[in-house]
XYZ file of C-alpha atoms in Angstrom:
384
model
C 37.106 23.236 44.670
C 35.147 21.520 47.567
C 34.854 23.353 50.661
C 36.799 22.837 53.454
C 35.931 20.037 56.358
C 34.193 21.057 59.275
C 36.434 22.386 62.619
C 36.625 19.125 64.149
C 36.734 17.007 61.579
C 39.104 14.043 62.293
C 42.430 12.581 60.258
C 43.326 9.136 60.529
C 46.795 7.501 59.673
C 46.988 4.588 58.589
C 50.714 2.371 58.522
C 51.013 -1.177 56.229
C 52.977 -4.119 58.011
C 56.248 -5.101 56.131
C 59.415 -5.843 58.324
C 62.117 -3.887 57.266
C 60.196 -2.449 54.302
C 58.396 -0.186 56.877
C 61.192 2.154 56.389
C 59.657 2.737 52.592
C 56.437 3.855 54.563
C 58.549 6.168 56.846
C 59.913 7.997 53.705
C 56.515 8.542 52.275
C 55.339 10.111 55.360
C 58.179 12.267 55.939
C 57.801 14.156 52.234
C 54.072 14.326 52.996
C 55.322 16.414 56.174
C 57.885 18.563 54.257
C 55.321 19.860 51.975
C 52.763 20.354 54.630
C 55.609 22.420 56.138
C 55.893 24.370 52.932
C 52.322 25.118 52.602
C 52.047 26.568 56.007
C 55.002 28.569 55.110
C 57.279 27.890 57.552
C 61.191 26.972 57.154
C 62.822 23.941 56.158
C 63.620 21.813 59.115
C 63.822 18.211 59.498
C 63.430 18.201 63.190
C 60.073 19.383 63.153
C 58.567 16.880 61.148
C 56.136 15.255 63.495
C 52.632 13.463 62.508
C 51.338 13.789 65.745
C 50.739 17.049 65.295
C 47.986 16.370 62.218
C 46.604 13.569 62.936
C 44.029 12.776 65.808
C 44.359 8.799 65.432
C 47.549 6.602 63.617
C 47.054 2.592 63.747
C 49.591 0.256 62.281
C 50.688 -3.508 62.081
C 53.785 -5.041 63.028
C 56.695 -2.661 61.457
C 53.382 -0.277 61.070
C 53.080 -0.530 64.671
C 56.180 0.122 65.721
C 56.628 3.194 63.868
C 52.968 4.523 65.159
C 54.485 4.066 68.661
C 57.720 6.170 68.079
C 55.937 9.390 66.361
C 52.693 9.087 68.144
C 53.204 7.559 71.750
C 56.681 8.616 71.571
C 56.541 11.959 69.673
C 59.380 11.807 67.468
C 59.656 13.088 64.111
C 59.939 11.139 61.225
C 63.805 11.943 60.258
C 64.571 10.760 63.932
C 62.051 7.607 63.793
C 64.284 6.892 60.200
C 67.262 6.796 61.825
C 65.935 3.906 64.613
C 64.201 1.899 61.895
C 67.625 1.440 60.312
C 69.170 0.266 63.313
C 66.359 -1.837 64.573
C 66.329 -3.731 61.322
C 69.820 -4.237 61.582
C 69.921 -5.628 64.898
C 66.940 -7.805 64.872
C 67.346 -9.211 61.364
C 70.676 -10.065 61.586
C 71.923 -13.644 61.304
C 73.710 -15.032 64.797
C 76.090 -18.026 66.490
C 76.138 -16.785 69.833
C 77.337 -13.525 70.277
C 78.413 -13.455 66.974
C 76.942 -11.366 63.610
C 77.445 -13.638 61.209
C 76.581 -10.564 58.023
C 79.489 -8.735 59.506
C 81.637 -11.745 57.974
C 81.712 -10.001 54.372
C 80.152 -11.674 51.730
C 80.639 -15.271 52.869
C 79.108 -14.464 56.261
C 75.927 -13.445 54.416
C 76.110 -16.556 52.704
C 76.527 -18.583 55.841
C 74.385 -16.397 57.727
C 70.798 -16.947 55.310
C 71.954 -20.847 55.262
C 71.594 -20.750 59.170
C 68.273 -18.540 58.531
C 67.235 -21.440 56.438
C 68.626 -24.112 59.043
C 66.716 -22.425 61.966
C 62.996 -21.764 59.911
C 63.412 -26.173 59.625
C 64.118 -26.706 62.674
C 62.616 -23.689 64.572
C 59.101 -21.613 65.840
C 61.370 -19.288 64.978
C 64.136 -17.850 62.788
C 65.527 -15.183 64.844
C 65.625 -14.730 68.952
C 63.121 -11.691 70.626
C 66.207 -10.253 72.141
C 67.704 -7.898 70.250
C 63.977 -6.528 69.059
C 63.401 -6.500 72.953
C 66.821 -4.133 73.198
C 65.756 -2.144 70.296
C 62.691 -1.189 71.551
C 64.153 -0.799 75.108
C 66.881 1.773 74.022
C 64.289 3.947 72.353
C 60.992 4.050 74.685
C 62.535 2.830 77.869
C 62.227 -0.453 80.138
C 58.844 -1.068 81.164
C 57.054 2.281 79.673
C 53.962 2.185 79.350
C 52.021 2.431 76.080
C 48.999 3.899 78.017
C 49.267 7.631 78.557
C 47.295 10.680 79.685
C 43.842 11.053 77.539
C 44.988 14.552 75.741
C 48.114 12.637 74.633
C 48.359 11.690 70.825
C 46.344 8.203 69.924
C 47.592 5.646 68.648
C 47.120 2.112 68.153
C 49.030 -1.466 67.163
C 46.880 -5.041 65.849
C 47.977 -7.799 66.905
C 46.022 -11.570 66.267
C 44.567 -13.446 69.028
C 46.671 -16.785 67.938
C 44.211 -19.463 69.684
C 41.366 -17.509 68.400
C 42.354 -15.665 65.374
C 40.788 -12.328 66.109
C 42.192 -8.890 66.303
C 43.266 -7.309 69.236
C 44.094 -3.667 69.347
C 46.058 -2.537 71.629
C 45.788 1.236 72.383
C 47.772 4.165 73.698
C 44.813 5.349 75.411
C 41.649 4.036 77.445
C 39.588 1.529 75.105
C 35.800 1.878 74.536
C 33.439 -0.359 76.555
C 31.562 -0.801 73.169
C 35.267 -2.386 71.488
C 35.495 -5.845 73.773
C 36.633 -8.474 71.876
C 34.211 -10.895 70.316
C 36.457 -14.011 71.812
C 34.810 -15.383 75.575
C 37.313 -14.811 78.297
C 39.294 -11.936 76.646
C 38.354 -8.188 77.475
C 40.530 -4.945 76.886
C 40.840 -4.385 80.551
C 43.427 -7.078 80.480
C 45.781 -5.207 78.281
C 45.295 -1.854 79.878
C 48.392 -1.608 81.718
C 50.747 -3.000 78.439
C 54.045 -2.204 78.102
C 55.171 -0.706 74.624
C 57.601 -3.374 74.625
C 54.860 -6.328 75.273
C 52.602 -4.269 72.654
C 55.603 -4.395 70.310
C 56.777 -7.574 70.234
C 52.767 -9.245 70.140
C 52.091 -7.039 67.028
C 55.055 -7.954 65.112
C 55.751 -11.799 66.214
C 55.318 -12.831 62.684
C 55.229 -16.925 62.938
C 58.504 -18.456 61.535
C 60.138 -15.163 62.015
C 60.246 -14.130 65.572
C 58.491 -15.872 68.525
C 54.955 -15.533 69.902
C 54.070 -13.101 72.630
C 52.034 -14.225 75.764
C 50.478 -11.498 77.793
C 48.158 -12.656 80.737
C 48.253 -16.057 79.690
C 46.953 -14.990 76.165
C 49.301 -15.736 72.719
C 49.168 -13.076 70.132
C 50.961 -13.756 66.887
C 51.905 -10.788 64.124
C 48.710 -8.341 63.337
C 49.550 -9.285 59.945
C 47.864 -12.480 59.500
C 44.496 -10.511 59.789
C 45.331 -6.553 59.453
C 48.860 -6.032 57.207
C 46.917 -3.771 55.892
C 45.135 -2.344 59.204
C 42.635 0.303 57.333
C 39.568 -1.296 58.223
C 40.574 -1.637 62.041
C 42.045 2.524 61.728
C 38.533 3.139 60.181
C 36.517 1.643 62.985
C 38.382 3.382 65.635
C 37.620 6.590 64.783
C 34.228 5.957 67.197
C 37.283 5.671 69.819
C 37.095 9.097 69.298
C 33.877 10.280 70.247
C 32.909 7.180 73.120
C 30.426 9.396 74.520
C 28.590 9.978 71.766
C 25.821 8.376 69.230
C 27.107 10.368 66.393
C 29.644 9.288 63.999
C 32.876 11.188 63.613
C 33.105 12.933 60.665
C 36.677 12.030 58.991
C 38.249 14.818 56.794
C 40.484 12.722 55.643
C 42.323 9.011 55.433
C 46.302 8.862 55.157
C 47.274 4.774 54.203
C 50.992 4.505 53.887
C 52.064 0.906 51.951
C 56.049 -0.538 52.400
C 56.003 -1.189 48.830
C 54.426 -3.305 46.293
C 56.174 -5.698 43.314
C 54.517 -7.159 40.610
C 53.398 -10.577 39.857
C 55.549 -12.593 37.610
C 54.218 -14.593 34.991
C 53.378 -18.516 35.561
C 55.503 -20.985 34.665
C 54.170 -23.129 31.708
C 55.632 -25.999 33.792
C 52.488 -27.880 35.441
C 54.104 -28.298 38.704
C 55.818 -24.595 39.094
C 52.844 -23.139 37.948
C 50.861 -25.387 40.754
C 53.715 -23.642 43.232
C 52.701 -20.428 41.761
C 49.326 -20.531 42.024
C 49.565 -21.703 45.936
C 51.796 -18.847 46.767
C 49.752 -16.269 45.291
C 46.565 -18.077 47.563
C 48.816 -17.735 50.339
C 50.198 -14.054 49.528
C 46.373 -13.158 49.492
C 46.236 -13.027 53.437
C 48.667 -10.429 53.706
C 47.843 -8.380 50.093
C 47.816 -4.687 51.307
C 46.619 -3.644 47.990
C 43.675 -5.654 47.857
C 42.438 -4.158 51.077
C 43.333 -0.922 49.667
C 41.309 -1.007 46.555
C 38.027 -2.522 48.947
C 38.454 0.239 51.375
C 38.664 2.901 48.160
C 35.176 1.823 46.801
C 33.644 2.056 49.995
C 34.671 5.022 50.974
C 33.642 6.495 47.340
C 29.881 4.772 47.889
C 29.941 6.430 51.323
C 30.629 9.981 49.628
C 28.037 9.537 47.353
C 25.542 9.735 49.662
C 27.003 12.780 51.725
C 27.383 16.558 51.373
C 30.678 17.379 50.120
C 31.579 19.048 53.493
C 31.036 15.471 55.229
C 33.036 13.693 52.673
C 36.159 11.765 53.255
C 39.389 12.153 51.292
C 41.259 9.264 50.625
C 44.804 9.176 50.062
C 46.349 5.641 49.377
C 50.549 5.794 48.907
C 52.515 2.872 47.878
C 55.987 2.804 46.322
C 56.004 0.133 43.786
C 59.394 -2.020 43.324
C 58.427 -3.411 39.717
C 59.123 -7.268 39.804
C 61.926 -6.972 43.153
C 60.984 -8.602 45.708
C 61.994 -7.818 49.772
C 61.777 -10.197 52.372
C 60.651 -8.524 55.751
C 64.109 -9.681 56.714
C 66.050 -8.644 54.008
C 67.712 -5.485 55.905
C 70.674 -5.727 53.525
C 68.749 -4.628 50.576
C 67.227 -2.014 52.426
C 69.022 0.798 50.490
C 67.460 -0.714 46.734
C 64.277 -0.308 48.982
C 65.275 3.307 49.547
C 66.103 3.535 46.113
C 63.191 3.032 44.284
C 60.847 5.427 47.264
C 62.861 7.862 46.258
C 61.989 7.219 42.350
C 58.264 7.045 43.031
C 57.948 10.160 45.141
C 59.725 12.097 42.177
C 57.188 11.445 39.908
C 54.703 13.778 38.849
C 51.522 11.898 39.966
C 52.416 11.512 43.611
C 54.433 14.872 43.790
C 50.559 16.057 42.657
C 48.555 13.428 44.949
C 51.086 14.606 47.974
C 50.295 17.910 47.714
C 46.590 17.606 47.728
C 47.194 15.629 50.600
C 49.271 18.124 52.400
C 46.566 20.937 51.441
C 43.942 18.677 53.775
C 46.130 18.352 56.382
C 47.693 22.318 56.285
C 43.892 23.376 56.179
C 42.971 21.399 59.162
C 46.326 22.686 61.532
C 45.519 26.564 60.070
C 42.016 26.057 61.402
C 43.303 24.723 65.096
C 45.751 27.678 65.461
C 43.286 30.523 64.235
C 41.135 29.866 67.131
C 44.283 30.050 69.504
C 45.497 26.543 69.782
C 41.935 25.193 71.079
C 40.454 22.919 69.153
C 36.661 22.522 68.589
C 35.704 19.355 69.308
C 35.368 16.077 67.508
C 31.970 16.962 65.015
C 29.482 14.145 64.254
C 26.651 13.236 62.078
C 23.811 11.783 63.034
């Protein structure tokens, strides 16, 4: 058994992009929290289920982002962040003509209401209108909060891509390093420091051909998923954001990286052309593969433990429901319930009721150490 992490060791979070598939992520998260709940022996209840509470530092992309805003800035638990992701996908991936839902036509309103998808990604920036995202995230945070708040509040942070540029920007729940200015001439972090969590929202999930760019102070920031769907590496470099006043790195106890789901890849067509079609959308799908970042960030982290004492090591936990050869649209809010479905077959099985529960152990261990020396904590520890 390895011994335990060092008081003030830190846990990072870490939430895949996905559009409506983010609610696959939500469900993973949530059974990580019941069984950290039964570990620490206390009673079954839903309403208690909140990540804020183990975590020092969540980061996510677009739907990734969003849901790091409502149980970090927000402090929800996950049970009631469920229940908005449902209706936000609802309401901002549904099909319109004016005032008018064209999916709550029956069947041939969902067949009229993709053709006008279709119609409007031809003819369009942009498939479906900012507004009802805008209301969504209104109703839940509040007009014009801010996604700043006092330094002892829980961290969190959203990617979102530079579009003239094409470099990450983070923006951050708290004040950002003066080591972490952007790379890109005429851009600093200063400029963002007084974001909404509704301008924050809508730049990290304005996913082109989907929903429109954002502009804050003069600056257009497309979907954090072009660069970060998978925003591990951008999570793993903030954890200095935790220690700014310091030359030591943070020791990290342990990594949490939540997926929205993964399908497999179908075989090529022996047909020159389709399997020409095939090989360009699996080029294309390669700038948003989650997994791919996954399995890069797994061997370095192993390297890195190599050369550490086991007390200094980081665990890595990597969860990712897959859907077999189904495949969901970020839009596709319809089939969200298949979606549902199949989280609810992979968190049954025996390997990730087992990889869970080591999981839960880490972060159980860390929240028993915090309250045994009466609810202070000890500080972020470094290395040298």
């Amino acid at each position: 058994m390895s011994p335990p992490p060092p008081a003030g060791a830190v846990r990072l979070l870490c939430l895949d992009g996905g559009g409506v598939k983010g609610i696959s992520s939500l469900m993973i998260l949530d059974a990580i929290m019941k069984r950290v709940r039964q570990i620490e022996g206390e009673p079954e209840d839903v309403r208690q289920h909140f990540p804020f509470k183990y975590f020092d530092l969540a980061g996510g992309t677009s739907t990734g982002g969003l849901a790091a805003v409502m149980l970090f800035r927000l402090k929800l638990s996950t049970p009631n962040t469920m229940e908005h992701y449902d209706n936000m996908s609802k309401r901002i991936f549904s099909p319109s003509l004016g005032p008018l839902n064209l999916h709550h036509f029956g069947r041939p309103g969902y067949w009229l209401g993709n053709g006008v998808l279709k119609l409007k990604a031809l003819l369009l920036p942009a498939r479906f209108s900012a507004k009802p995202l805008e209301r969504a995230i209104n109703d839940v945070a509040g007009i014009d909060t801010k996604l700043k708040r006092d330094p002892d509040s829980p961290k969190m942070l959203m990617c979102s891509t530079l579009a003239d540029k094409g470099e990450t920007i983070l923006f951050r729940s708290y004040d950002p390093p003066r080591d972490a200015e952007p790379v890109t001439s005429g851009v600093n972090v200063g400029d963002f420091a007084d974001v909404t969590i509704l301008e924050a929202a809508r730049a990290t999930s304005a996913a082109p051909t989907y929903l429109p760019e954002m502009i804050i102070k003069g600056h257009r920031f497309w979907d954090g998923g072009l660069l970060n769907n998978n925003p591990i590496d951008q999570v793993w470099d903030a954890r200095y954001d935790l220690a700014p006043t310091t030359t030591q790195t943070p020791v990290v106890s342990c990594v949490v990286s939540i997926g929205t789901g993964w399908s497999e890849s179908k075989p090529s067509s022996s047909v020159f052309f389709k399997r020409f079609l095939n090989t360009i959308s699996q080029a294309v799908s390669f700038a948003t593969n989650t997994e791919a970042k996954h399995r890069d960030f797994e061997r370095n982290i192993r390297r890195m433990n190599e050369r550490l004492p086991p007390s200094e090591q980081t665990k890595y936990f990597r969860f990712n429901a897959p859907t077999g050869t189904e495949i969901f649209n970020l839009d596709d809010w319809q089939r969200m319930y298949r979606l549902k479905e199949l989280t609810r077959k992979y968190l049954e099985q025996p390997d990730t009721r087992v990889k869970i529960s080591e999981c839960a152990q880490v972060l159980a261990r860390k929240r028993t150490a915090i309250h045994s020396n009466n609810g202070a904590s000890n500080g972020i520890v470094g290395r040298p």
